[in-house]
Amino acid sequence: MYQLNDMPAQVAPERLEQLRQCETATIGHFHTHGFVEPAIASMLPEVRIAGTAVTVSLPPEDGTLLNHLMRLVRPGDVLIVHRQGDRHRACWGGVMTEVASRLGVAGVVIDGMATDALTIRDKQFPVWSRGVASLTTRFAGIGGALNVPVSIGGVVVNPGDAILADESGVIVMAPEEVSAIANHAIEVQEAEEVLLAKIADGACLPDLTGSSKLIEEVNARG
């Protein structure tokens, strides 16, 4: 059976615009949860997207539901694909890339494999996956679930969550978390620019960060 749930409300455009100004690694300096394991990596060397999670869970052989989803997706959606543990069959390739690009899909995050890497690179379509495979899914009529909570790279993703993804990784957050996290990340990035300017003027990094002083204090305490 195929479980077809309604499409989630999209994250507010102003929140997504805030997120697009942030690097996932900057958020990693102060935030601890929602980070997808790094084995799910970008297939493009330079990329950053922010969008609304639309989740789909696919049995290993059956890509029918993901294909059907191309009828429903909206500009700015990020497809989050749970592969139910499969590491052999690619559920995403050149045709899906062409269609999703035309529909304005922001990107796709797959806890599994993709294929047609050349097309993905040529179209510059943002894909995160565990790797590339030649064996693919089929229209097998087995089943699947649309817009249900899924686990991707050790992180639970709910339909409607906010997704920020770049070449360093993928982070998942609830929509109500976005403003506070993004505002702090932007502050950190601005502070880093100030620090780099001081280094360019000859300052010593450990003096600026206080790392050497911290080592001395810890060692003094015995």
Coordinates of C-alpha atoms in Angstrom, one line a residue:
M1 CA 0.0 0.0 0.0
Y2 CA 1.0 3.6 -0.6
Q3 CA 0.4 6.0 2.3
L4 CA -0.3 9.5 0.8
N5 CA -0.5 12.3 3.4
D6 CA -1.1 16.0 2.6
M7 CA 1.8 18.2 1.7
P8 CA 3.1 20.2 4.7
A9 CA 2.9 23.9 5.1
Q10 CA 6.0 25.6 3.7
V11 CA 8.4 27.4 6.0
A12 CA 7.9 31.2 5.8
P13 CA 10.0 32.8 3.0
E14 CA 11.6 35.3 5.4
R15 CA 12.9 32.5 7.6
L16 CA 14.3 30.6 4.6
E17 CA 16.1 33.8 3.5
Q18 CA 17.7 34.1 6.9
L19 CA 18.9 30.5 6.6
R20 CA 20.4 31.0 3.2
Q21 CA 22.8 33.5 4.8
C22 CA 24.2 30.8 7.1
E23 CA 26.8 28.1 6.7
T24 CA 26.0 24.7 8.3
A25 CA 29.5 24.7 9.8
T26 CA 28.9 28.0 11.5
I27 CA 25.8 26.6 13.1
G28 CA 27.9 23.6 14.1
H29 CA 30.0 26.0 16.3
F30 CA 27.2 26.5 18.8
H31 CA 24.3 24.1 18.0
T32 CA 24.4 20.4 18.7
H33 CA 21.4 18.6 17.2
G34 CA 19.8 18.1 13.8
F35 CA 23.0 17.4 11.9
V36 CA 22.7 14.6 9.4
E37 CA 25.7 12.2 9.5
P38 CA 28.4 13.3 7.0
A39 CA 28.3 10.1 5.0
I40 CA 25.3 11.7 3.3
A41 CA 27.3 14.2 1.3
S42 CA 26.8 16.8 -1.4
M43 CA 27.4 15.7 -5.0
L44 CA 28.2 19.4 -5.9
P45 CA 31.4 21.1 -4.7
E46 CA 29.8 24.4 -3.9
V47 CA 26.1 24.6 -3.0
R48 CA 23.7 26.0 -0.4
I49 CA 20.0 25.6 -0.2
A50 CA 17.3 26.3 2.4
G51 CA 13.7 24.9 2.1
T52 CA 10.8 22.9 3.4
A53 CA 11.1 19.2 4.1
V54 CA 8.9 16.9 2.1
T55 CA 9.5 13.4 3.3
V56 CA 9.1 10.1 1.4
S57 CA 9.9 6.5 2.5
L58 CA 10.7 4.1 -0.2
P59 CA 11.1 0.3 -0.1
P60 CA 14.4 -0.8 -1.6
E61 CA 13.1 -1.8 -5.1
D62 CA 10.2 0.6 -5.5
G63 CA 10.6 4.2 -6.7
T64 CA 6.9 4.7 -7.8
L65 CA 6.0 7.1 -5.0
L66 CA 9.0 9.4 -5.6
N67 CA 8.0 9.6 -9.2
H68 CA 4.4 10.4 -8.2
L69 CA 5.7 13.1 -6.0
M70 CA 6.7 15.1 -9.0
R71 CA 3.0 15.9 -9.4
L72 CA 2.8 17.4 -5.9
V73 CA 6.1 19.2 -5.2
R74 CA 6.3 23.0 -5.0
P75 CA 9.1 25.5 -5.6
G76 CA 11.4 25.6 -2.5
D77 CA 10.6 22.0 -1.3
V78 CA 13.5 19.8 -0.2
L79 CA 12.8 16.2 -0.8
I80 CA 14.0 14.0 2.1
V81 CA 14.2 10.3 0.9
H82 CA 14.3 7.5 3.4
R83 CA 15.5 4.3 1.7
Q84 CA 14.6 1.8 4.5
G85 CA 18.2 0.7 4.8
D86 CA 18.9 0.1 1.2
R87 CA 22.5 0.9 0.0
H88 CA 22.4 -0.7 -3.4
R89 CA 19.7 0.8 -5.6
A90 CA 19.7 4.4 -6.8
C91 CA 16.3 6.1 -6.5
W92 CA 17.3 9.4 -8.1
G93 CA 18.9 10.0 -11.5
G94 CA 18.9 12.2 -14.6
V95 CA 15.2 12.2 -15.5
M96 CA 14.2 13.1 -11.9
T97 CA 16.9 15.8 -11.9
E98 CA 15.6 17.4 -15.1
V99 CA 12.0 17.3 -13.8
A100 CA 12.7 18.6 -10.3
S101 CA 14.9 21.4 -11.7
R102 CA 12.0 22.6 -13.9
L103 CA 9.6 22.4 -11.0
G104 CA 11.8 24.6 -8.7
V105 CA 12.6 21.9 -6.2
A106 CA 15.4 23.2 -4.0
G107 CA 17.2 19.9 -3.7
V108 CA 17.0 16.3 -2.5
V109 CA 18.6 14.5 0.5
I110 CA 18.8 10.7 0.1
D111 CA 19.7 8.3 2.8
G112 CA 20.9 6.0 0.1
M113 CA 22.2 6.1 -3.5
A114 CA 21.8 8.3 -6.6
T115 CA 22.9 7.8 -10.2
D116 CA 23.6 9.9 -13.3
A117 CA 26.1 12.0 -11.5
L118 CA 27.1 13.8 -14.7
T119 CA 23.6 15.1 -15.3
I120 CA 23.3 16.2 -11.7
R121 CA 26.6 18.1 -12.1
D122 CA 25.7 19.5 -15.5
K123 CA 22.3 20.8 -14.2
Q124 CA 23.9 21.9 -10.9
F125 CA 21.0 20.4 -9.1
P126 CA 21.6 20.0 -5.3
V127 CA 21.7 16.3 -4.3
W128 CA 23.0 14.8 -1.1
S129 CA 23.4 11.0 -1.0
R130 CA 25.6 8.2 0.3
G131 CA 27.1 7.6 -3.1
V132 CA 26.4 6.6 -6.7
A133 CA 25.1 3.3 -7.9
S134 CA 24.1 1.8 -11.3
L135 CA 21.3 -0.5 -10.0
T136 CA 18.1 1.5 -9.8
T137 CA 14.6 1.4 -8.4
R138 CA 11.6 0.4 -10.5
F139 CA 7.8 1.0 -10.6
A140 CA 7.4 -2.2 -8.6
G141 CA 4.0 -1.4 -6.9
I142 CA 5.3 -2.5 -3.5
G143 CA 4.4 0.6 -1.5
G144 CA 5.8 3.6 0.4
A145 CA 4.8 6.5 2.5
L146 CA 4.6 10.2 1.8
N147 CA 5.0 13.0 4.4
V148 CA 5.6 10.8 7.5
P149 CA 8.4 11.3 10.0
V150 CA 11.5 9.6 8.7
S151 CA 15.1 9.0 10.0
I152 CA 17.8 10.4 7.7
G153 CA 21.4 9.9 8.7
G154 CA 20.5 9.6 12.4
V155 CA 18.2 12.6 12.4
V156 CA 14.4 12.4 12.6
V157 CA 12.8 14.7 9.9
N158 CA 9.2 15.7 10.1
P159 CA 7.3 17.0 7.1
G160 CA 7.5 20.8 7.1
D161 CA 10.8 21.0 9.0
A162 CA 13.3 23.6 7.7
I163 CA 16.4 22.2 5.9
L164 CA 19.7 24.0 5.4
A165 CA 22.2 22.1 3.3
D166 CA 25.6 23.0 1.8
E167 CA 28.8 21.3 0.8
S168 CA 29.7 20.8 4.5
G169 CA 26.5 18.9 5.4
V170 CA 22.8 19.0 6.1
I171 CA 21.0 20.3 9.2
V172 CA 17.3 19.8 10.1
M173 CA 15.4 22.2 12.4
A174 CA 11.8 22.9 13.4
P175 CA 10.5 26.1 11.7
E176 CA 10.2 27.9 15.1
E177 CA 13.9 27.4 15.7
V178 CA 15.0 29.0 12.5
S179 CA 15.1 32.7 13.4
A180 CA 17.1 32.3 16.6
I181 CA 19.6 29.9 15.1
A182 CA 20.0 31.9 11.9
N183 CA 20.4 35.2 13.7
H184 CA 23.1 33.8 16.0
A185 CA 24.9 32.2 13.0
I186 CA 24.9 35.5 11.2
E187 CA 26.4 37.2 14.2
V188 CA 29.1 34.5 14.5
Q189 CA 30.0 34.9 10.8
E190 CA 30.3 38.6 11.1
A191 CA 32.5 38.2 14.2
E192 CA 34.7 35.7 12.2
E193 CA 35.2 38.4 9.5
V194 CA 36.4 40.8 12.2
L195 CA 38.8 38.1 13.6
L196 CA 40.2 37.4 10.1
A197 CA 40.8 41.1 9.5
K198 CA 42.8 41.2 12.8
I199 CA 44.8 38.2 11.7
A200 CA 45.5 39.9 8.4
D201 CA 46.9 42.8 10.4
G202 CA 49.3 40.5 12.2
A203 CA 47.4 39.4 15.3
C204 CA 48.1 36.0 16.8
L205 CA 45.1 33.6 16.6
P206 CA 45.6 32.0 20.1
D207 CA 45.7 35.5 21.6
L208 CA 42.4 36.4 19.9
T209 CA 40.6 33.2 20.8
G210 CA 42.1 32.8 24.3
S211 CA 43.0 29.2 23.6
S212 CA 46.6 29.5 25.0
K213 CA 45.3 31.2 28.1
L214 CA 42.8 28.5 28.7
I215 CA 45.5 25.8 28.4
E216 CA 47.6 27.7 31.0
E217 CA 44.6 28.0 33.4
V218 CA 43.7 24.3 33.1
N219 CA 47.3 23.2 33.6
A220 CA 47.6 25.5 36.6
R221 CA 44.7 23.8 38.3
G222 CA 46.7 20.6 38.1

